[in-house]
Amino acid sequence: MSAREKLKDKKRIVVKVGTSSLIHKKTGNINLFRLEKLVRSLTDLHNSGKDVILVSSGAIGVGFKALGLPKRPQSLPMKQACSAVGQGQLMMIYQKLFSEYNQGSAQILITKETMLNDERRYNAKNTFDELLKLGVIPIVNENDTVSTEEIEFGDNDTLSAVVTSVVGGDLLILLTDIDGLYTDDPHKNPQAKLISEVRVIDEKIEGMAKGAVTAVGTGGMSTKIAAANIVTDAGADMVIVNSDDLFNINRVVSGEDIGTLFLAHKRENFDFKQYLTERPYFRKG
Ligand code: GLU
């Protein structure tokens, strides 16, 4: 059975969607068609028997628009205020859309501190397990209002990788505004080729990621490779795929060869705390 075919058997799936995938590029306003499609896609995944967790950015992006600010704020207190407004709005829309399909959903806000503290992480894991047992789809974001620069994850690629390892997920799907990892930046080099499968994340792969950035998100490709390091070492697969069509989520899980698949290679004594405290982006040595 090919690695792609094996994705059909994944049981606990984390899907991460970034700000750029949730808003209209031109106006920065929320893209309701996208959100609807996302919710339908995740509900159907859940209906097919999978545990599903959504990691959604967009709180700051939705919040500053709601407050009528001219552009995304730079200062930390303003970002936090925008996030407080936007997170509520986002959850309101998500819960309305999920309830149209009679699908339960819940909000979980996480901080890096919670994840680094064994007892609190254990409690968070229990909450996830309980919600999944109840058939609910948890919707996760960083708790921006209490996470200051020194202690924050800062990007939801890393956060989604941490969530995947904490809940024992076996697949992380990262949705973004590019088809996957290319051999070079496809915006600059027309010869750049999409890589379908990555078995080992070596310096060559890390180098390929460095130039590529996404239009609106905070992460770009480097944080996605960093997430792949955590997830694959934890023993789960990860796929980067284009969010232009959110049904790509279902295509990935039905084994279609789209996006870039990073294959799991479980590491003995895996401890994601090392990845967060020692070298945030790339593997040591
Ligand atoms: N937590 C931030 C938000 O919801 C997003 C972080 C990210 O873009 O990865 O706006």
CSV table of C-alpha atoms and ligand atoms in Angstrom, one decimal:
chain,number,residue,atom,x,y,z
A,1,MET,CA,0.0,0.0,0.0
A,2,SER,CA,1.4,3.4,-0.9
A,3,ALA,CA,2.0,6.1,1.7
A,4,ARG,CA,-0.9,8.1,0.2
A,5,GLU,CA,-3.3,5.1,0.4
A,6,LYS,CA,-2.4,4.7,4.0
A,7,LEU,CA,-3.8,8.2,4.8
A,8,LYS,CA,-7.3,6.7,4.4
A,9,ASP,CA,-6.7,4.8,7.6
A,10,LYS,CA,-5.9,7.8,9.8
A,11,LYS,CA,-8.0,8.0,12.9
A,12,ARG,CA,-7.3,11.3,14.6
A,13,ILE,CA,-6.8,14.2,12.2
A,14,VAL,CA,-5.7,17.8,13.0
A,15,VAL,CA,-6.5,20.4,10.4
A,16,LYS,CA,-4.8,23.9,10.5
A,17,VAL,CA,-6.1,26.8,8.6
A,18,GLY,CA,-4.3,30.2,8.5
A,19,THR,CA,-5.6,33.7,8.3
A,20,SER,CA,-4.9,34.0,4.6
A,21,SER,CA,-7.2,31.1,3.9
A,22,LEU,CA,-10.1,32.6,5.8
A,23,ILE,CA,-10.3,36.1,4.3
A,24,HIS,CA,-10.7,37.7,0.9
A,25,LYS,CA,-7.3,38.7,-0.2
A,26,LYS,CA,-8.5,42.0,-1.8
A,27,THR,CA,-10.5,43.4,1.1
A,28,GLY,CA,-9.3,41.5,4.2
A,29,ASN,CA,-12.9,40.7,5.0
A,30,ILE,CA,-14.0,37.3,6.2
A,31,ASN,CA,-14.6,34.8,3.4
A,32,LEU,CA,-17.8,33.1,4.3
A,33,PHE,CA,-17.9,30.7,1.4
A,34,ARG,CA,-14.5,29.4,2.5
A,35,LEU,CA,-15.7,29.0,6.1
A,36,GLU,CA,-18.8,27.2,5.0
A,37,LYS,CA,-16.8,24.8,2.9
A,38,LEU,CA,-14.3,24.2,5.7
A,39,VAL,CA,-17.1,23.4,8.1
A,40,ARG,CA,-18.8,21.1,5.7
A,41,SER,CA,-15.5,19.3,4.9
A,42,LEU,CA,-14.6,18.8,8.6
A,43,THR,CA,-18.1,17.6,9.5
A,44,ASP,CA,-18.0,15.1,6.7
A,45,LEU,CA,-14.7,13.9,7.8
A,46,HIS,CA,-16.1,13.4,11.3
A,47,ASN,CA,-19.2,11.7,9.8
A,48,SER,CA,-16.9,9.2,8.1
A,49,GLY,CA,-15.6,8.1,11.6
A,50,LYS,CA,-12.6,10.3,12.2
A,51,ASP,CA,-11.7,12.3,15.3
A,52,VAL,CA,-11.3,15.9,14.0
A,53,ILE,CA,-9.6,18.9,15.5
A,54,LEU,CA,-9.4,22.3,13.8
A,55,VAL,CA,-6.6,24.8,14.6
A,56,SER,CA,-7.8,28.1,13.3
A,57,SER,CA,-6.0,31.5,13.1
A,58,GLY,CA,-7.8,34.6,12.1
A,59,ALA,CA,-8.6,36.2,15.4
A,60,ILE,CA,-6.4,39.3,14.9
A,61,GLY,CA,-7.3,39.5,11.2
A,62,VAL,CA,-11.1,39.3,11.8
A,63,GLY,CA,-10.8,41.6,14.9
A,64,PHE,CA,-9.1,44.6,13.4
A,65,LYS,CA,-11.6,44.6,10.5
A,66,ALA,CA,-14.5,44.4,13.0
A,67,LEU,CA,-13.0,47.3,14.9
A,68,GLY,CA,-12.8,49.3,11.7
A,69,LEU,CA,-9.0,49.8,11.9
A,70,PRO,CA,-7.2,50.7,8.6
A,71,LYS,CA,-4.6,47.9,8.8
A,72,ARG,CA,-3.4,45.0,10.9
A,73,PRO,CA,-2.0,46.5,14.1
A,74,GLN,CA,1.7,46.3,15.0
A,75,SER,CA,1.6,46.9,18.8
A,76,LEU,CA,1.1,43.9,21.1
A,77,PRO,CA,-1.7,45.4,23.2
A,78,MET,CA,-3.6,46.3,20.1
A,79,LYS,CA,-3.1,42.9,18.6
A,80,GLN,CA,-4.4,41.4,21.8
A,81,ALA,CA,-7.4,43.6,21.8
A,82,CYS,CA,-8.1,42.7,18.1
A,83,SER,CA,-7.7,39.0,18.9
A,84,ALA,CA,-10.2,39.3,21.8
A,85,VAL,CA,-12.8,40.8,19.4
A,86,GLY,CA,-12.0,38.6,16.5
A,87,GLN,CA,-11.8,35.3,18.4
A,88,GLY,CA,-15.4,35.7,19.6
A,89,GLN,CA,-16.6,36.6,16.1
A,90,LEU,CA,-14.9,33.7,14.6
A,91,MET,CA,-16.3,31.2,17.1
A,92,MET,CA,-19.8,32.6,16.6
A,93,ILE,CA,-19.6,32.0,12.9
A,94,TYR,CA,-18.0,28.5,13.3
A,95,GLN,CA,-20.6,27.4,15.9
A,96,LYS,CA,-23.4,28.7,13.8
A,97,LEU,CA,-22.1,26.8,10.7
A,98,PHE,CA,-21.3,23.6,12.5
A,99,SER,CA,-24.8,23.6,14.2
A,100,GLU,CA,-26.4,23.7,10.7
A,101,TYR,CA,-25.0,20.2,10.3
A,102,ASN,CA,-25.9,19.3,13.9
A,103,GLN,CA,-22.2,19.0,14.6
A,104,GLY,CA,-20.9,20.0,18.0
A,105,SER,CA,-17.9,22.3,18.3
A,106,ALA,CA,-15.9,23.8,21.2
A,107,GLN,CA,-13.3,26.5,21.7
A,108,ILE,CA,-9.9,25.6,23.2
A,109,LEU,CA,-7.4,28.4,23.7
A,110,ILE,CA,-3.8,27.4,24.4
A,111,THR,CA,-0.6,29.0,25.6
A,112,LYS,CA,2.9,27.8,25.2
A,113,GLU,CA,3.2,27.8,29.0
A,114,THR,CA,0.3,25.4,29.4
A,115,MET,CA,1.9,23.0,26.9
A,116,LEU,CA,5.3,23.1,28.7
A,117,ASN,CA,3.8,22.4,32.1
A,118,ASP,CA,3.2,18.7,32.5
A,119,GLU,CA,0.2,18.9,34.7
A,120,ARG,CA,-1.6,21.5,32.7
A,121,ARG,CA,-0.8,19.8,29.4
A,122,TYR,CA,-2.2,16.6,30.9
A,123,ASN,CA,-5.4,18.4,31.8
A,124,ALA,CA,-5.6,19.9,28.3
A,125,LYS,CA,-5.2,16.5,26.8
A,126,ASN,CA,-8.0,15.1,29.0
A,127,THR,CA,-10.3,17.9,27.8
A,128,PHE,CA,-9.5,17.1,24.1
A,129,ASP,CA,-10.1,13.4,24.7
A,130,GLU,CA,-13.4,14.0,26.4
A,131,LEU,CA,-14.6,16.3,23.7
A,132,LEU,CA,-13.6,13.9,21.0
A,133,LYS,CA,-15.3,11.0,22.8
A,134,LEU,CA,-18.5,13.2,22.8
A,135,GLY,CA,-18.2,13.7,19.0
A,136,VAL,CA,-17.3,17.4,19.3
A,137,ILE,CA,-14.9,19.1,17.0
A,138,PRO,CA,-12.5,21.3,19.1
A,139,ILE,CA,-11.5,24.6,17.5
A,140,VAL,CA,-8.1,25.7,18.8
A,141,ASN,CA,-6.2,28.9,18.7
A,142,GLU,CA,-3.4,30.5,20.8
A,143,ASN,CA,-4.7,32.5,23.7
A,144,ASP,CA,-3.4,35.7,22.2
A,145,THR,CA,-4.7,38.0,24.9
A,146,VAL,CA,-2.4,36.5,27.6
A,147,SER,CA,0.5,35.4,25.3
A,148,THR,CA,3.2,38.1,25.1
A,149,GLU,CA,6.0,38.0,22.7
A,150,GLU,CA,8.6,36.3,24.9
A,151,ILE,CA,6.2,33.4,25.7
A,152,GLU,CA,4.0,33.0,22.7
A,153,PHE,CA,4.0,30.3,20.0
A,154,GLY,CA,3.5,33.2,17.6
A,155,ASP,CA,2.4,31.0,14.7
A,156,ASN,CA,-0.3,28.4,14.5
A,157,ASP,CA,1.9,26.0,12.4
A,158,THR,CA,3.9,25.2,15.5
A,159,LEU,CA,0.8,25.3,17.7
A,160,SER,CA,-1.0,22.8,15.5
A,161,ALA,CA,2.1,20.5,15.5
A,162,VAL,CA,2.1,20.6,19.3
A,163,VAL,CA,-1.6,19.9,19.5
A,164,THR,CA,-1.1,16.9,17.1
A,165,SER,CA,1.6,15.4,19.3
A,166,VAL,CA,-0.3,16.1,22.6
A,167,VAL,CA,-3.6,14.5,21.4
A,168,GLY,CA,-1.8,11.6,19.7
A,169,GLY,CA,-3.0,12.6,16.3
A,170,ASP,CA,-1.9,10.5,13.4
A,171,LEU,CA,-2.2,13.2,10.6
A,172,LEU,CA,-1.8,17.0,10.5
A,173,ILE,CA,-3.1,18.8,7.4
A,174,LEU,CA,-1.7,22.3,7.0
A,175,LEU,CA,-3.8,24.4,4.6
A,176,THR,CA,-2.1,27.3,3.0
A,177,ASP,CA,-2.1,29.6,0.0
A,178,ILE,CA,0.4,27.5,-2.0
A,179,ASP,CA,0.2,23.9,-3.4
A,180,GLY,CA,2.8,22.5,-1.1
A,181,LEU,CA,6.6,22.6,-0.8
A,182,TYR,CA,8.4,23.5,-4.0
A,183,THR,CA,12.1,22.9,-4.9
A,184,ASP,CA,12.4,26.7,-5.2
A,185,ASP,CA,10.1,29.8,-4.7
A,186,PRO,CA,7.5,29.2,-7.5
A,187,HIS,CA,6.6,32.9,-7.6
A,188,LYS,CA,10.2,33.7,-8.7
A,189,ASN,CA,11.3,30.5,-10.5
A,190,PRO,CA,8.9,29.0,-13.0
A,191,GLN,CA,11.1,25.8,-13.1
A,192,ALA,CA,10.3,25.2,-9.4
A,193,LYS,CA,8.7,21.8,-8.9
A,194,LEU,CA,6.2,20.7,-6.3
A,195,ILE,CA,7.5,17.9,-4.0
A,196,SER,CA,5.0,15.2,-3.4
A,197,GLU,CA,6.7,13.3,-0.6
A,198,VAL,CA,9.4,14.1,1.9
A,199,ARG,CA,10.9,11.1,3.8
A,200,VAL,CA,13.7,12.9,5.7
A,201,ILE,CA,13.8,16.6,6.6
A,202,ASP,CA,17.4,17.4,5.8
A,203,GLU,CA,19.2,20.7,5.2
A,204,LYS,CA,18.2,20.6,1.5
A,205,ILE,CA,14.5,20.6,2.4
A,206,GLU,CA,15.0,23.3,5.1
A,207,GLY,CA,16.8,25.4,2.5
A,208,MET,CA,13.9,25.0,0.0
A,209,ALA,CA,11.5,26.4,2.6
A,210,LYS,CA,13.4,29.4,3.5
A,211,GLY,CA,12.6,31.7,0.5
A,212,ALA,CA,8.9,30.8,0.2
A,213,VAL,CA,6.5,33.1,2.1
A,214,THR,CA,2.7,33.2,2.1
A,215,ALA,CA,0.9,36.5,1.4
A,216,VAL,CA,-0.9,37.2,4.7
A,217,GLY,CA,-0.1,34.6,7.3
A,218,THR,CA,2.5,34.9,10.0
A,219,GLY,CA,4.2,31.6,9.2
A,220,GLY,CA,5.4,31.1,5.7
A,221,MET,CA,7.1,27.8,4.7
A,222,SER,CA,9.8,27.8,7.4
A,223,THR,CA,7.4,27.4,10.2
A,224,LYS,CA,5.6,24.6,8.3
A,225,ILE,CA,8.8,22.7,8.0
A,226,ALA,CA,9.4,23.3,11.7
A,227,ALA,CA,5.9,21.9,12.3
A,228,ALA,CA,6.8,18.9,10.1
A,229,ASN,CA,9.9,18.2,12.3
A,230,ILE,CA,7.7,18.0,15.4
A,231,VAL,CA,4.9,16.0,13.9
A,232,THR,CA,6.9,13.4,12.0
A,233,ASP,CA,9.2,12.9,15.0
A,234,ALA,CA,6.1,12.4,17.2
A,235,GLY,CA,5.1,9.6,14.8
A,236,ALA,CA,2.4,11.3,12.7
A,237,ASP,CA,2.3,12.2,9.0
A,238,MET,CA,1.8,15.8,7.8
A,239,VAL,CA,0.5,17.2,4.5
A,240,ILE,CA,0.7,20.7,3.3
A,241,VAL,CA,-2.0,21.4,0.8
A,242,ASN,CA,-3.7,24.4,-0.9
A,243,SER,CA,-6.6,26.0,0.8
A,244,ASP,CA,-8.0,27.4,-2.5
A,245,ASP,CA,-10.3,24.4,-2.5
A,246,LEU,CA,-11.0,23.3,1.1
A,247,PHE,CA,-12.3,19.9,-0.1
A,248,ASN,CA,-8.6,19.2,-0.6
A,249,ILE,CA,-8.9,18.1,3.1
A,250,ASN,CA,-11.1,15.2,2.1
A,251,ARG,CA,-9.0,14.5,-1.0
A,252,VAL,CA,-5.9,14.1,1.2
A,253,VAL,CA,-7.7,11.7,3.5
A,254,SER,CA,-9.0,9.7,0.5
A,255,GLY,CA,-5.4,9.1,-0.6
A,256,GLU,CA,-5.1,11.6,-3.5
A,257,ASP,CA,-1.6,12.6,-4.5
A,258,ILE,CA,-1.9,16.4,-3.8
A,259,GLY,CA,0.2,18.7,-1.8
A,260,THR,CA,3.4,17.6,0.0
A,261,LEU,CA,3.3,14.6,2.3
A,262,PHE,CA,5.9,14.4,5.2
A,263,LEU,CA,6.2,10.9,6.4
A,264,ALA,CA,6.3,9.9,10.1
A,265,HIS,CA,9.5,8.5,11.5
A,266,LYS,CA,8.8,8.2,15.2
A,267,ARG,CA,11.8,9.2,17.4
A,268,GLU,CA,12.6,7.3,20.6
A,269,ASN,CA,12.0,9.5,23.6
A,270,PHE,CA,10.2,12.1,21.6
A,271,ASP,CA,9.7,15.2,23.7
A,272,PHE,CA,8.3,18.2,21.9
A,273,LYS,CA,9.3,20.5,24.7
A,274,GLN,CA,12.9,20.3,23.3
A,275,TYR,CA,11.6,21.7,20.0
A,276,LEU,CA,10.0,24.6,21.7
A,277,THR,CA,12.7,25.5,24.1
A,278,GLU,CA,16.0,24.7,22.4
A,279,ARG,CA,15.6,25.6,18.8
A,280,PRO,CA,12.2,26.9,17.8
A,281,TYR,CA,12.4,26.4,14.0
A,282,PHE,CA,14.8,23.7,13.0
A,283,ARG,CA,16.1,20.4,14.4
A,284,LYS,CA,19.4,20.6,16.2
A,285,GLY,CA,22.6,19.5,14.5
B,1,GLU,N1,-3.3,33.5,16.9
B,1,GLU,C1,-3.3,34.4,15.8
B,1,GLU,C2,-4.7,34.8,15.3
B,1,GLU,O1,-5.6,34.1,15.5
B,1,GLU,C3,-2.6,33.7,14.5
B,1,GLU,C4,-1.3,33.2,14.5
B,1,GLU,C5,-0.9,32.7,13.1
B,1,GLU,O2,-1.3,33.5,12.2
B,1,GLU,O3,-0.4,31.7,12.9
B,1,GLU,O4,-4.8,35.8,14.7
